């Protein structure tokens, strides 16, 4: 019987850990935002007038369709990461979009309304050069793909290959572009740099070479950037050195010399050092391009030119102008030009392409974001209005990857912040108190109490109480007012002014740092972007580190975040200090960092303004303190002998420990060298500073206590073997004390390979590796215990802990690959821990730590039952209801950030990758919160009922007693 | 290498030496197993140096010699000198100002087939507070950690007890002789998921179930003693009901009786 009870208890405890959202909870405290990345190709669907589709292909290998009225995604296809999924070209004709992916590996046709794949063809090997739609007799039938040494023609409706031909002399000639004007021929242009151009003419029907000619062009280095085809088959090129335009008739047999037109004759000049750009337009692939074209002479100078009767004439000079683009609607082609208006705004105007005349009333004012970057791409969607005039909308892409969609007369229809597709690091910061709360806080500030006497303090107290009363009444009034309105019209719009901490601190500010150097402040409750700041001159692939130096807890001092931006190559860094709530740059003077920064260290030491001290260690082991006031330096001198830090040089496999000296220099105190011939250090992690451990030990089945080894200075170092043979490769795990350099534990996982993901927390560490022998992912958990007795229970010191801990370890099979790993975190650490496992499928699995316990017994005993240990099973279960993001998958999940909330049961989770997903998890269920469907009416009616029943029965009893007494 | 041997011979005073061997470190990770490990190799030695200075600038001097015994088991001896009068005083002074007592060993490989490239550049250093060394009367534990290939990657020193309570050590004799425990620790092989014992256990359980015919009975068979009377009882009561209804129904159902 007892056995049955215990079994029941175990199964109940298992049930207890199972958590999932109910249907009506969907979207209540979670949200997801989907992104696409930096747009490389964007095409508007001009097939029908009412179409809202905008097709985009991005550098994140995403091919998507956006709703041009709202900016939402219609559909999105996320291809493989890296060159394999790279989108080389995007062409659109009618309802079909043709995409070339993976450096010319695949040719795909998509149906644009629902995003279904129509057909897919695997192309021959060879690096991709160009692709073009090919039309015959006003009808587009084929798509031509040019590779380095071959050209192939495919049918547009089925994808079947019509013909493939090798290009002549492809070893010497670089074939780069392709052109077809709808006259039954395909032209391929190649170049021998600084020698000549090669033009090969293919017949569309069978791929027969009709003509091949080479033209002298000693000035030419690359076709792609400087040449285009205009008018009825005229190759037009521009050269900066000779300051000339060149034209060449493609179809005439007699012209074998390229014609040179000096720019001087047109009174034009290319800015020195600027590569001029030619832009032409071919509205219909089955017809030759227009004879008008743009020539960009300098970054802010465009000119519209026309070729007529062999002569080039300027139509209109746009000086200054940032961007220019052509657009076609029906038979009419227009040009949109963006010119600066003043410091903060640009104006976009529409011009007719054939005359250069400005269309009236077509100005769009584009206001540049003062915290954003400059515009760098312009996409125009032209349409015919009812009165047959041309209307247009534009999409502007800026340096900071913001997509802004505008319509006349400058109304912003939607904005997408595509920088968020590449979040590098983030922090969650508490929101500040409201004005009234702050008032109360200020009242008890130290300074106030000293300055004021007794009476002013009383008055102050009364006034603040009055303000509170006022605020409460206002709140009540608002509640009453809102209650009368229909539910849908009540909008809780979050703005930067209404931000305040909620009762349980569940709403926080998410500070996100993106790879493009743009910072965002996002409200965690709704996902609204509250502030953004673009940092200019950030090198691509810089390393960012975000540090919260002062939280919101120190009113009236504003919270303060510091971002360390480090150049990957030189190691030189600079600091950017800002207020995480408002996004404003702080006025605090920042120390200059002339030497490469090796390590940063946030100390618990605070200055008189309650900012934590940040130490920056440079390559000469000199320490810079920030802030570096007198007070701080004094404190550092006093505590110098107890400030230790470590450095890792993974190229030499060297870990070294340093101690701070009183004069802010350092001394080397320990060194550990892991030979790089055998293994290399791949990752190193300490514990999170804001982590709390509630219980010091675990109560065993026999009522004794097993004390945890809680070393806050412990580092987990992961190495991978240099030998990658599946039998000999291994993963090494070193647990090193960061103060003394003592190797606390050293383990080696044989026949294992990376990538290793791991979490290091409390007294345990969990890591995931690839078992190369059995070809599967495996989890392993290490737990450290001091034993049945605590060496020094009052305080932990790395210098005084002579006995090595007991290490327990167990491994499990995990039946899925893993993208990222993180552990939940709560306010006081009472709630049981869960591991959050990001899967490549986009799901986030919340795995109870209970399953990863090295004390799980092989054979169930009475004591292990007492302890509620789950019997060992080699395979880790994956249950659908453990997916915390149900169907809201996060594409390419790269990181999970966890933060505690004011409720002990609740942990805030943000997963980021291509998408961002925010939710709350309750690892031990919501033990401190009443349920949503809690029956207040029932419980209060029962209470009142009981109350009245007692009253009545009391009265009755009294009467009865009295009666008895009379009897 | 030769100089070291000579050095070890010169040492006249040998203090307490502890021999300890740890589990045989499986050093040749995937190396050619055919190659003989223990050929003509009979151990080697490296110096163990220490430094304790009042000004805290390390100046290392010889403390003793670590003698490794070759072969499969990494036995290690430590032969070390007594502390001189001067050293004892310095150590006490360093302890008084809470200075550090540092030790270092050269980077060596304990693997036999690596004899030629045994010594790499550089040292491995670690430290302990001088006061705890004094207060523990020079009783310390030194551990050398090796990697899978037998290279020493780290060294650690702890004193037992490890605390600094400010106890005066008066007796000079207590600070003369080191009482050292030295060991070499090779990495532990981490466990892999144990599928075989699990399957075995499951099979055993199945067998157990198979042997016990009581368990194999179907639900009906198991509880038939309860079910059959229950069903009978229900049927009986149902029949009575029907008969009662029939009686009330009148003559039309009369034939049913």
Tab-separated table of C-alpha atoms in Angstrom, chain A residues 149-521:
chain	number	residue	atom	x	y	z
A	149	UNK	CA	31.025	29.396	-66.974
A	150	UNK	CA	27.547	28.558	-68.212
A	151	UNK	CA	24.202	30.040	-69.025
A	152	UNK	CA	20.894	28.232	-68.655
A	153	UNK	CA	17.359	29.066	-69.654
A	154	UNK	CA	14.381	27.813	-67.668
A	155	UNK	CA	10.719	27.818	-68.332
A	156	UNK	CA	8.925	30.249	-66.038
A	157	UNK	CA	5.802	28.141	-65.593
A	158	UNK	CA	7.414	24.791	-64.842
A	159	UNK	CA	11.043	25.450	-64.073
A	160	UNK	CA	12.203	22.883	-66.567
A	161	UNK	CA	15.498	23.624	-68.200
A	162	UNK	CA	15.174	24.634	-71.862
A	163	UNK	CA	18.851	24.630	-72.593
A	164	UNK	CA	22.231	25.103	-70.966
A	165	UNK	CA	25.315	26.313	-72.804
A	166	UNK	CA	28.920	26.689	-71.783
A	167	UNK	CA	30.293	30.158	-72.173
A	168	UNK	CA	33.220	30.584	-74.561
A	169	UNK	CA	36.641	31.300	-72.984
A	170	UNK	CA	35.168	31.337	-69.511
A	171	UNK	CA	38.591	30.843	-67.952
A	172	UNK	CA	39.827	34.237	-69.122
A	173	UNK	CA	36.634	36.222	-69.519
A	174	UNK	CA	34.629	37.204	-66.450
A	175	UNK	CA	30.985	36.999	-67.474
A	176	UNK	CA	28.987	39.271	-65.232
A	177	UNK	CA	25.679	40.488	-66.603
A	178	UNK	CA	22.866	39.406	-68.795
A	179	UNK	CA	20.293	41.293	-70.848
A	180	UNK	CA	17.321	40.512	-72.981
A	181	UNK	CA	15.142	43.016	-74.776
A	182	UNK	CA	12.362	40.752	-75.946
A	183	UNK	CA	13.619	40.298	-79.482
A	184	UNK	CA	14.458	36.628	-79.256
A	185	UNK	CA	18.030	37.106	-78.132
A	186	UNK	CA	19.887	36.932	-74.815
A	187	UNK	CA	23.042	38.955	-74.451
A	188	UNK	CA	25.786	37.952	-72.059
A	189	UNK	CA	28.419	40.494	-71.152
A	190	UNK	CA	31.868	39.527	-70.017
A	191	UNK	CA	34.986	41.479	-69.351
A	192	UNK	CA	38.710	40.887	-69.382
A	193	UNK	CA	39.783	43.566	-66.927
A	194	UNK	CA	41.683	46.465	-68.474
A	195	UNK	CA	41.547	44.862	-71.886
A	196	UNK	CA	38.230	44.262	-73.595
A	197	UNK	CA	34.525	43.532	-73.263
A	198	UNK	CA	33.048	40.318	-74.650
A	199	UNK	CA	29.450	40.213	-75.826
A	200	UNK	CA	27.866	36.878	-76.656
A	201	UNK	CA	24.457	36.658	-78.297
A	202	UNK	CA	22.307	33.558	-77.750
A	203	UNK	CA	19.194	32.549	-79.576
A	204	UNK	CA	16.371	31.923	-77.100
A	205	UNK	CA	14.904	28.879	-78.849
A	206	UNK	CA	17.914	26.582	-78.767
A	207	UNK	CA	20.794	28.453	-77.176
A	208	UNK	CA	22.748	28.775	-80.391
A	209	UNK	CA	25.434	31.452	-80.381
A	210	UNK	CA	24.348	33.958	-82.964
A	211	UNK	CA	27.231	36.335	-82.670
A	212	UNK	CA	30.226	36.893	-80.487
A	213	UNK	CA	32.256	40.043	-80.489
A	214	UNK	CA	34.873	41.657	-78.341
A	215	UNK	CA	35.342	45.386	-78.002
A	216	UNK	CA	38.452	47.162	-76.789
A	217	UNK	CA	37.952	48.777	-73.397
A	218	UNK	CA	41.225	49.242	-71.588
A	219	UNK	CA	39.620	51.381	-68.857
A	220	UNK	CA	37.132	48.745	-67.794
A	221	UNK	CA	37.620	46.758	-64.609
A	222	UNK	CA	34.128	45.563	-63.730
A	223	UNK	CA	30.894	45.538	-65.683
A	224	UNK	CA	28.480	45.089	-62.850
A	225	UNK	CA	28.900	48.394	-61.103
A	226	UNK	CA	29.474	50.677	-64.029
A	227	UNK	CA	27.421	49.421	-66.986
A	228	UNK	CA	23.777	49.149	-67.893
A	229	UNK	CA	21.687	48.665	-71.000
A	230	UNK	CA	19.389	51.452	-72.143
A	231	UNK	CA	17.137	52.219	-75.044
A	232	UNK	CA	16.849	49.595	-77.770
A	233	UNK	CA	19.966	47.660	-76.944
A	234	UNK	CA	22.696	50.153	-76.208
A	235	UNK	CA	25.300	49.295	-73.654
A	236	UNK	CA	26.130	52.310	-71.541
A	237	UNK	CA	29.139	52.471	-69.264
A	238	UNK	CA	30.691	55.106	-67.085
A	239	UNK	CA	34.270	55.481	-65.955
A	240	UNK	CA	35.556	57.698	-63.227
A	241	UNK	CA	39.197	57.953	-64.286
A	242	UNK	CA	38.585	59.021	-67.856
A	243	UNK	CA	35.514	61.018	-66.765
A	244	UNK	CA	33.559	59.640	-69.701
A	245	UNK	CA	30.440	57.805	-70.719
A	246	UNK	CA	30.743	55.016	-73.278
A	247	UNK	CA	28.028	53.704	-75.549
A	248	UNK	CA	27.963	50.613	-77.726
A	249	UNK	CA	25.277	49.448	-80.154
A	250	UNK	CA	24.674	45.803	-79.356
A	251	UNK	CA	22.991	44.572	-82.477
A	252	UNK	CA	24.815	46.342	-85.235
A	253	UNK	CA	27.519	44.213	-86.741
A	254	UNK	CA	29.590	47.082	-88.038
A	255	UNK	CA	30.232	48.970	-84.804
A	256	UNK	CA	33.154	47.289	-83.120
A	257	UNK	CA	34.461	50.349	-81.351
A	258	UNK	CA	32.980	51.787	-78.223
A	259	UNK	CA	31.988	55.412	-78.486
A	260	UNK	CA	33.374	57.770	-75.855
A	261	UNK	CA	31.513	60.827	-74.627
A	262	UNK	CA	33.428	63.069	-72.287
A	263	UNK	CA	31.419	64.183	-69.295
A	264	UNK	CA	32.958	67.602	-69.777
A	265	UNK	CA	30.930	68.064	-72.928
A	266	UNK	CA	27.823	67.718	-70.756
A	267	UNK	CA	29.281	70.069	-68.129
A	268	UNK	CA	29.448	67.251	-65.634
A	269	UNK	CA	32.119	65.960	-63.350
A	270	UNK	CA	32.357	62.914	-61.120
A	271	UNK	CA	33.386	63.682	-57.555
A	272	UNK	CA	36.904	62.467	-56.883
A	273	UNK	CA	37.092	59.061	-55.289
A	274	UNK	CA	33.448	58.314	-56.008
A	275	UNK	CA	32.461	55.395	-58.160
A	276	UNK	CA	29.676	56.773	-60.399
A	277	UNK	CA	26.497	54.724	-60.573
A	278	UNK	CA	24.196	54.282	-63.564
A	279	UNK	CA	20.527	53.436	-62.975
A	280	UNK	CA	18.247	52.534	-65.850
A	281	UNK	CA	14.827	50.950	-65.904
A	282	UNK	CA	13.236	48.177	-67.931
A	283	UNK	CA	9.537	48.258	-67.024
A	284	UNK	CA	8.696	45.130	-68.967
A	285	UNK	CA	11.287	42.375	-69.395
A	286	UNK	CA	9.841	41.601	-72.824
A	287	UNK	CA	10.519	45.085	-74.063
A	288	UNK	CA	13.685	47.110	-74.311
A	289	UNK	CA	14.517	49.499	-71.470
A	290	UNK	CA	13.803	53.206	-71.544
A	291	UNK	CA	16.317	55.596	-72.960
A	292	UNK	CA	16.348	57.677	-69.776
A	293	UNK	CA	18.734	56.931	-66.961
A	294	UNK	CA	20.139	58.319	-63.754
A	295	UNK	CA	23.799	59.048	-63.279
A	296	UNK	CA	25.019	59.515	-59.759
A	297	UNK	CA	28.061	61.768	-59.708
A	298	UNK	CA	28.652	62.100	-56.005
A	299	UNK	CA	26.925	60.849	-52.838
A	300	UNK	CA	24.414	63.670	-53.040
A	301	UNK	CA	24.234	64.516	-56.720
A	302	UNK	CA	22.074	62.733	-59.307
A	303	UNK	CA	21.308	63.707	-62.828
A	304	UNK	CA	18.593	62.421	-65.141
A	305	UNK	CA	19.892	61.960	-68.685
A	306	UNK	CA	18.358	60.865	-71.937
A	307	UNK	CA	19.830	59.191	-74.989
A	308	UNK	CA	18.234	60.427	-78.139
A	309	UNK	CA	19.501	59.876	-81.655
A	310	UNK	CA	22.853	58.802	-80.342
A	311	UNK	CA	23.229	61.944	-78.290
A	312	UNK	CA	23.099	62.168	-74.545
A	313	UNK	CA	21.259	65.167	-73.168
A	314	UNK	CA	20.595	66.100	-69.552
A	315	UNK	CA	16.915	66.261	-68.639
A	316	UNK	CA	17.178	67.468	-65.109
A	317	UNK	CA	19.942	68.009	-62.613
A	318	UNK	CA	19.212	67.052	-59.019
A	319	UNK	CA	21.729	68.780	-56.845
A	320	UNK	CA	21.629	68.072	-53.967
A	321	UNK	CA	19.816	64.734	-53.891
A	322	UNK	CA	20.381	61.676	-51.739
A	323	UNK	CA	18.487	58.961	-53.504
A	324	UNK	CA	16.739	58.434	-56.809
A	325	UNK	CA	14.628	55.585	-58.133
A	326	UNK	CA	12.399	54.733	-61.087
A	327	UNK	CA	8.906	53.306	-60.828
A	328	UNK	CA	6.368	52.272	-63.426
A	329	UNK	CA	2.636	52.113	-63.350
A	330	UNK	CA	0.881	50.986	-66.474
A	331	UNK	CA	2.527	52.757	-69.341
A	332	UNK	CA	3.948	55.613	-67.340
A	333	UNK	CA	7.345	55.621	-65.766
A	334	UNK	CA	8.236	58.122	-63.122
A	335	UNK	CA	11.336	58.954	-61.150
A	336	UNK	CA	11.295	59.727	-57.453
A	337	UNK	CA	14.105	61.797	-56.031
A	338	UNK	CA	14.863	62.440	-52.397
A	339	UNK	CA	16.491	65.793	-51.687
A	340	UNK	CA	17.427	67.387	-48.400
A	341	UNK	CA	15.005	70.012	-47.195
A	342	UNK	CA	16.535	71.065	-43.935
A	343	UNK	CA	18.588	69.455	-41.183
A	344	UNK	CA	15.873	67.119	-40.027
A	345	UNK	CA	13.712	66.518	-43.073
A	346	UNK	CA	13.958	65.425	-46.681
A	347	UNK	CA	11.480	65.972	-49.437
A	348	UNK	CA	10.664	63.353	-52.047
A	349	UNK	CA	9.303	64.519	-55.377
A	350	UNK	CA	8.012	62.752	-58.425
A	351	UNK	CA	9.235	63.557	-61.923
A	352	UNK	CA	8.110	62.198	-65.194
A	353	UNK	CA	10.890	60.040	-66.573
A	354	UNK	CA	10.644	60.979	-70.232
A	355	UNK	CA	10.669	64.747	-69.783
A	356	UNK	CA	12.085	65.339	-66.337
A	357	UNK	CA	9.152	67.561	-65.527
A	358	UNK	CA	8.002	67.667	-61.939
A	359	UNK	CA	4.550	66.313	-61.146
A	360	UNK	CA	2.522	68.804	-59.185
A	361	UNK	CA	1.460	68.085	-55.621
A	362	UNK	CA	3.574	65.017	-55.246
A	363	UNK	CA	5.855	66.091	-52.436
A	364	UNK	CA	6.361	63.715	-49.532
A	365	UNK	CA	8.158	65.109	-46.521
A	366	UNK	CA	10.316	62.537	-44.816
A	367	UNK	CA	11.318	63.485	-41.292
A	368	UNK	CA	14.588	61.954	-40.329
A	369	UNK	CA	14.777	60.448	-36.864
A	370	UNK	CA	17.324	62.476	-34.874
A	371	UNK	CA	18.316	59.233	-33.098
A	372	UNK	CA	18.475	57.257	-36.331
A	373	UNK	CA	20.698	56.927	-39.347
A	374	UNK	CA	20.690	58.433	-42.807
A	375	UNK	CA	18.434	57.040	-45.528
A	376	UNK	CA	20.270	54.748	-47.910
A	377	UNK	CA	17.664	52.966	-50.037
A	378	UNK	CA	14.484	54.175	-51.672
A	379	UNK	CA	11.788	51.863	-53.010
A	380	UNK	CA	8.903	53.455	-54.914
A	381	UNK	CA	5.457	52.086	-55.550
A	382	UNK	CA	3.691	54.110	-58.275
A	383	UNK	CA	0.020	53.703	-59.112
A	384	UNK	CA	-2.524	55.435	-61.306
A	385	UNK	CA	-5.145	57.477	-59.561
A	386	UNK	CA	-8.751	57.724	-60.703
A	387	UNK	CA	-8.039	60.971	-62.532
A	388	UNK	CA	-5.229	59.210	-64.403
A	389	UNK	CA	-2.492	61.072	-62.569
A	390	UNK	CA	0.298	59.132	-60.974
A	391	UNK	CA	0.281	58.635	-57.228
A	392	UNK	CA	3.024	56.942	-55.281
A	393	UNK	CA	4.167	55.585	-51.955
A	394	UNK	CA	7.729	55.104	-50.891
A	395	UNK	CA	9.612	52.838	-48.568
A	396	UNK	CA	12.808	54.299	-47.156
A	397	UNK	CA	15.502	52.154	-45.612
A	398	UNK	CA	18.023	53.860	-43.375
A	399	UNK	CA	21.501	52.941	-42.174
A	400	UNK	CA	20.084	51.743	-38.871
A	401	UNK	CA	17.840	49.285	-40.754
A	402	UNK	CA	14.586	51.111	-40.187
A	403	UNK	CA	11.976	50.630	-42.883
A	404	UNK	CA	9.607	53.570	-43.124
A	405	UNK	CA	6.647	53.459	-45.433
A	406	UNK	CA	5.294	56.859	-46.407
A	407	UNK	CA	2.441	58.144	-48.444
A	408	UNK	CA	1.439	61.607	-49.531
A	409	UNK	CA	1.747	64.150	-48.060
A	410	UNK	CA	4.283	62.652	-45.712
A	411	UNK	CA	2.155	60.470	-43.485
A	412	UNK	CA	4.116	57.602	-42.017
A	413	UNK	CA	2.032	54.513	-42.695
A	414	UNK	CA	4.239	52.101	-40.810
A	415	UNK	CA	7.730	51.658	-39.455
A	416	UNK	CA	9.636	48.417	-39.008
A	417	UNK	CA	12.773	48.255	-36.897
A	418	UNK	CA	14.705	45.528	-38.639
A	419	UNK	CA	17.790	46.056	-36.490
A	420	UNK	CA	15.949	43.951	-33.901
A	421	UNK	CA	16.442	40.899	-36.099
A	422	UNK	CA	19.987	40.795	-34.779
A	423	UNK	CA	19.935	41.380	-31.026
A	424	UNK	CA	23.357	40.839	-29.498
A	425	UNK	CA	22.780	41.379	-25.814
A	426	UNK	CA	20.086	42.682	-23.539
A	427	UNK	CA	19.224	43.588	-19.964
A	428	UNK	CA	15.966	44.107	-18.131
A	429	UNK	CA	15.748	47.189	-15.973
A	430	UNK	CA	13.078	47.954	-13.362
A	431	UNK	CA	10.795	50.817	-14.203
A	432	UNK	CA	10.908	53.901	-11.984
A	433	UNK	CA	8.249	54.788	-9.466
A	434	UNK	CA	5.511	57.228	-10.380
A	435	UNK	CA	5.826	60.854	-9.396
A	436	UNK	CA	3.897	60.325	-6.186
A	437	UNK	CA	5.848	57.255	-5.184
A	438	UNK	CA	9.024	59.155	-5.904
A	439	UNK	CA	7.782	62.024	-3.771
A	440	UNK	CA	7.423	59.698	-0.827
A	441	UNK	CA	10.832	58.229	-1.443
A	442	UNK	CA	12.340	61.692	-1.620
A	443	UNK	CA	10.803	62.604	1.689
A	444	UNK	CA	12.879	60.034	3.464
A	445	UNK	CA	16.027	60.884	1.607
A	446	UNK	CA	19.062	61.436	3.755
A	447	UNK	CA	19.760	64.950	2.639
A	448	UNK	CA	16.239	66.205	3.343
A	449	UNK	CA	16.211	64.908	6.885
A	450	UNK	CA	19.415	66.675	7.807
A	451	UNK	CA	18.516	70.004	6.289
A	452	UNK	CA	14.961	70.374	7.533
A	453	UNK	CA	13.703	70.708	11.038
A	454	UNK	CA	10.832	68.944	12.693
A	455	UNK	CA	7.991	71.188	11.547
A	456	UNK	CA	8.900	71.300	7.846
A	457	UNK	CA	9.171	67.510	7.924
A	458	UNK	CA	5.641	67.221	9.335
A	459	UNK	CA	4.329	69.588	6.711
A	460	UNK	CA	6.142	67.656	4.016
A	461	UNK	CA	4.673	64.426	5.248
A	462	UNK	CA	1.169	65.920	5.233
A	463	UNK	CA	1.584	67.322	1.746
A	464	UNK	CA	2.874	64.032	0.355
A	465	UNK	CA	0.011	62.187	2.005
A	466	UNK	CA	-2.344	64.652	0.398
A	467	UNK	CA	-0.745	64.073	-3.002
A	468	UNK	CA	-1.165	60.352	-2.511
A	469	UNK	CA	-4.832	60.801	-1.647
A	470	UNK	CA	-5.288	62.927	-4.724
A	471	UNK	CA	-3.616	60.337	-6.917
A	472	UNK	CA	-5.768	57.598	-5.442
A	473	UNK	CA	-8.953	59.558	-6.086
A	474	UNK	CA	-7.860	60.258	-9.639
A	475	UNK	CA	-7.186	56.581	-10.085
A	476	UNK	CA	-10.630	55.673	-8.768
A	477	UNK	CA	-12.264	58.199	-11.042
A	478	UNK	CA	-10.399	56.780	-14.001
A	479	UNK	CA	-11.490	53.272	-13.118
A	480	UNK	CA	-15.090	54.403	-12.857
A	481	UNK	CA	-14.838	56.324	-16.090
A	482	UNK	CA	-13.262	53.439	-17.977
A	483	UNK	CA	-15.793	50.969	-16.641
A	484	UNK	CA	-18.626	52.838	-18.324
A	485	UNK	CA	-16.947	52.785	-21.698
A	486	UNK	CA	-17.161	49.709	-23.915
A	487	UNK	CA	-14.224	47.434	-23.387
A	488	UNK	CA	-12.695	47.766	-26.826
A	489	UNK	CA	-12.341	51.529	-26.687
A	490	UNK	CA	-10.264	51.432	-23.499
A	491	UNK	CA	-6.718	51.515	-24.694
A	492	UNK	CA	-3.806	51.204	-22.392
A	493	UNK	CA	-1.318	52.972	-24.472
A	494	UNK	CA	2.157	52.892	-23.080
A	495	UNK	CA	4.185	56.000	-23.552
A	496	UNK	CA	7.401	57.055	-21.994
A	497	UNK	CA	5.525	59.453	-19.693
A	498	UNK	CA	3.118	56.916	-18.276
A	499	UNK	CA	5.818	54.416	-17.461
A	500	UNK	CA	5.770	53.321	-13.893
A	501	UNK	CA	6.447	50.221	-11.937
A	502	UNK	CA	3.434	47.984	-11.412
A	503	UNK	CA	2.510	46.316	-8.169
A	504	UNK	CA	4.540	43.166	-8.710
A	505	UNK	CA	7.285	44.616	-10.877
A	506	UNK	CA	6.193	42.445	-13.779
A	507	UNK	CA	6.611	45.198	-16.314
A	508	UNK	CA	10.200	46.100	-17.062
A	509	UNK	CA	12.242	47.957	-19.593
A	510	UNK	CA	14.045	45.684	-22.010
A	511	UNK	CA	17.243	47.339	-23.156
A	512	UNK	CA	18.357	45.629	-26.346
A	513	UNK	CA	21.645	46.093	-28.155
A	514	UNK	CA	21.684	45.131	-31.817
A	515	UNK	CA	24.573	44.256	-34.086
A	516	UNK	CA	24.056	47.340	-36.232
A	517	UNK	CA	24.723	49.536	-33.204
A	518	UNK	CA	21.182	50.586	-32.529
A	519	UNK	CA	19.889	50.507	-28.970
A	520	UNK	CA	16.250	49.952	-28.123
A	521	UNK	CA	14.159	50.408	-25.040
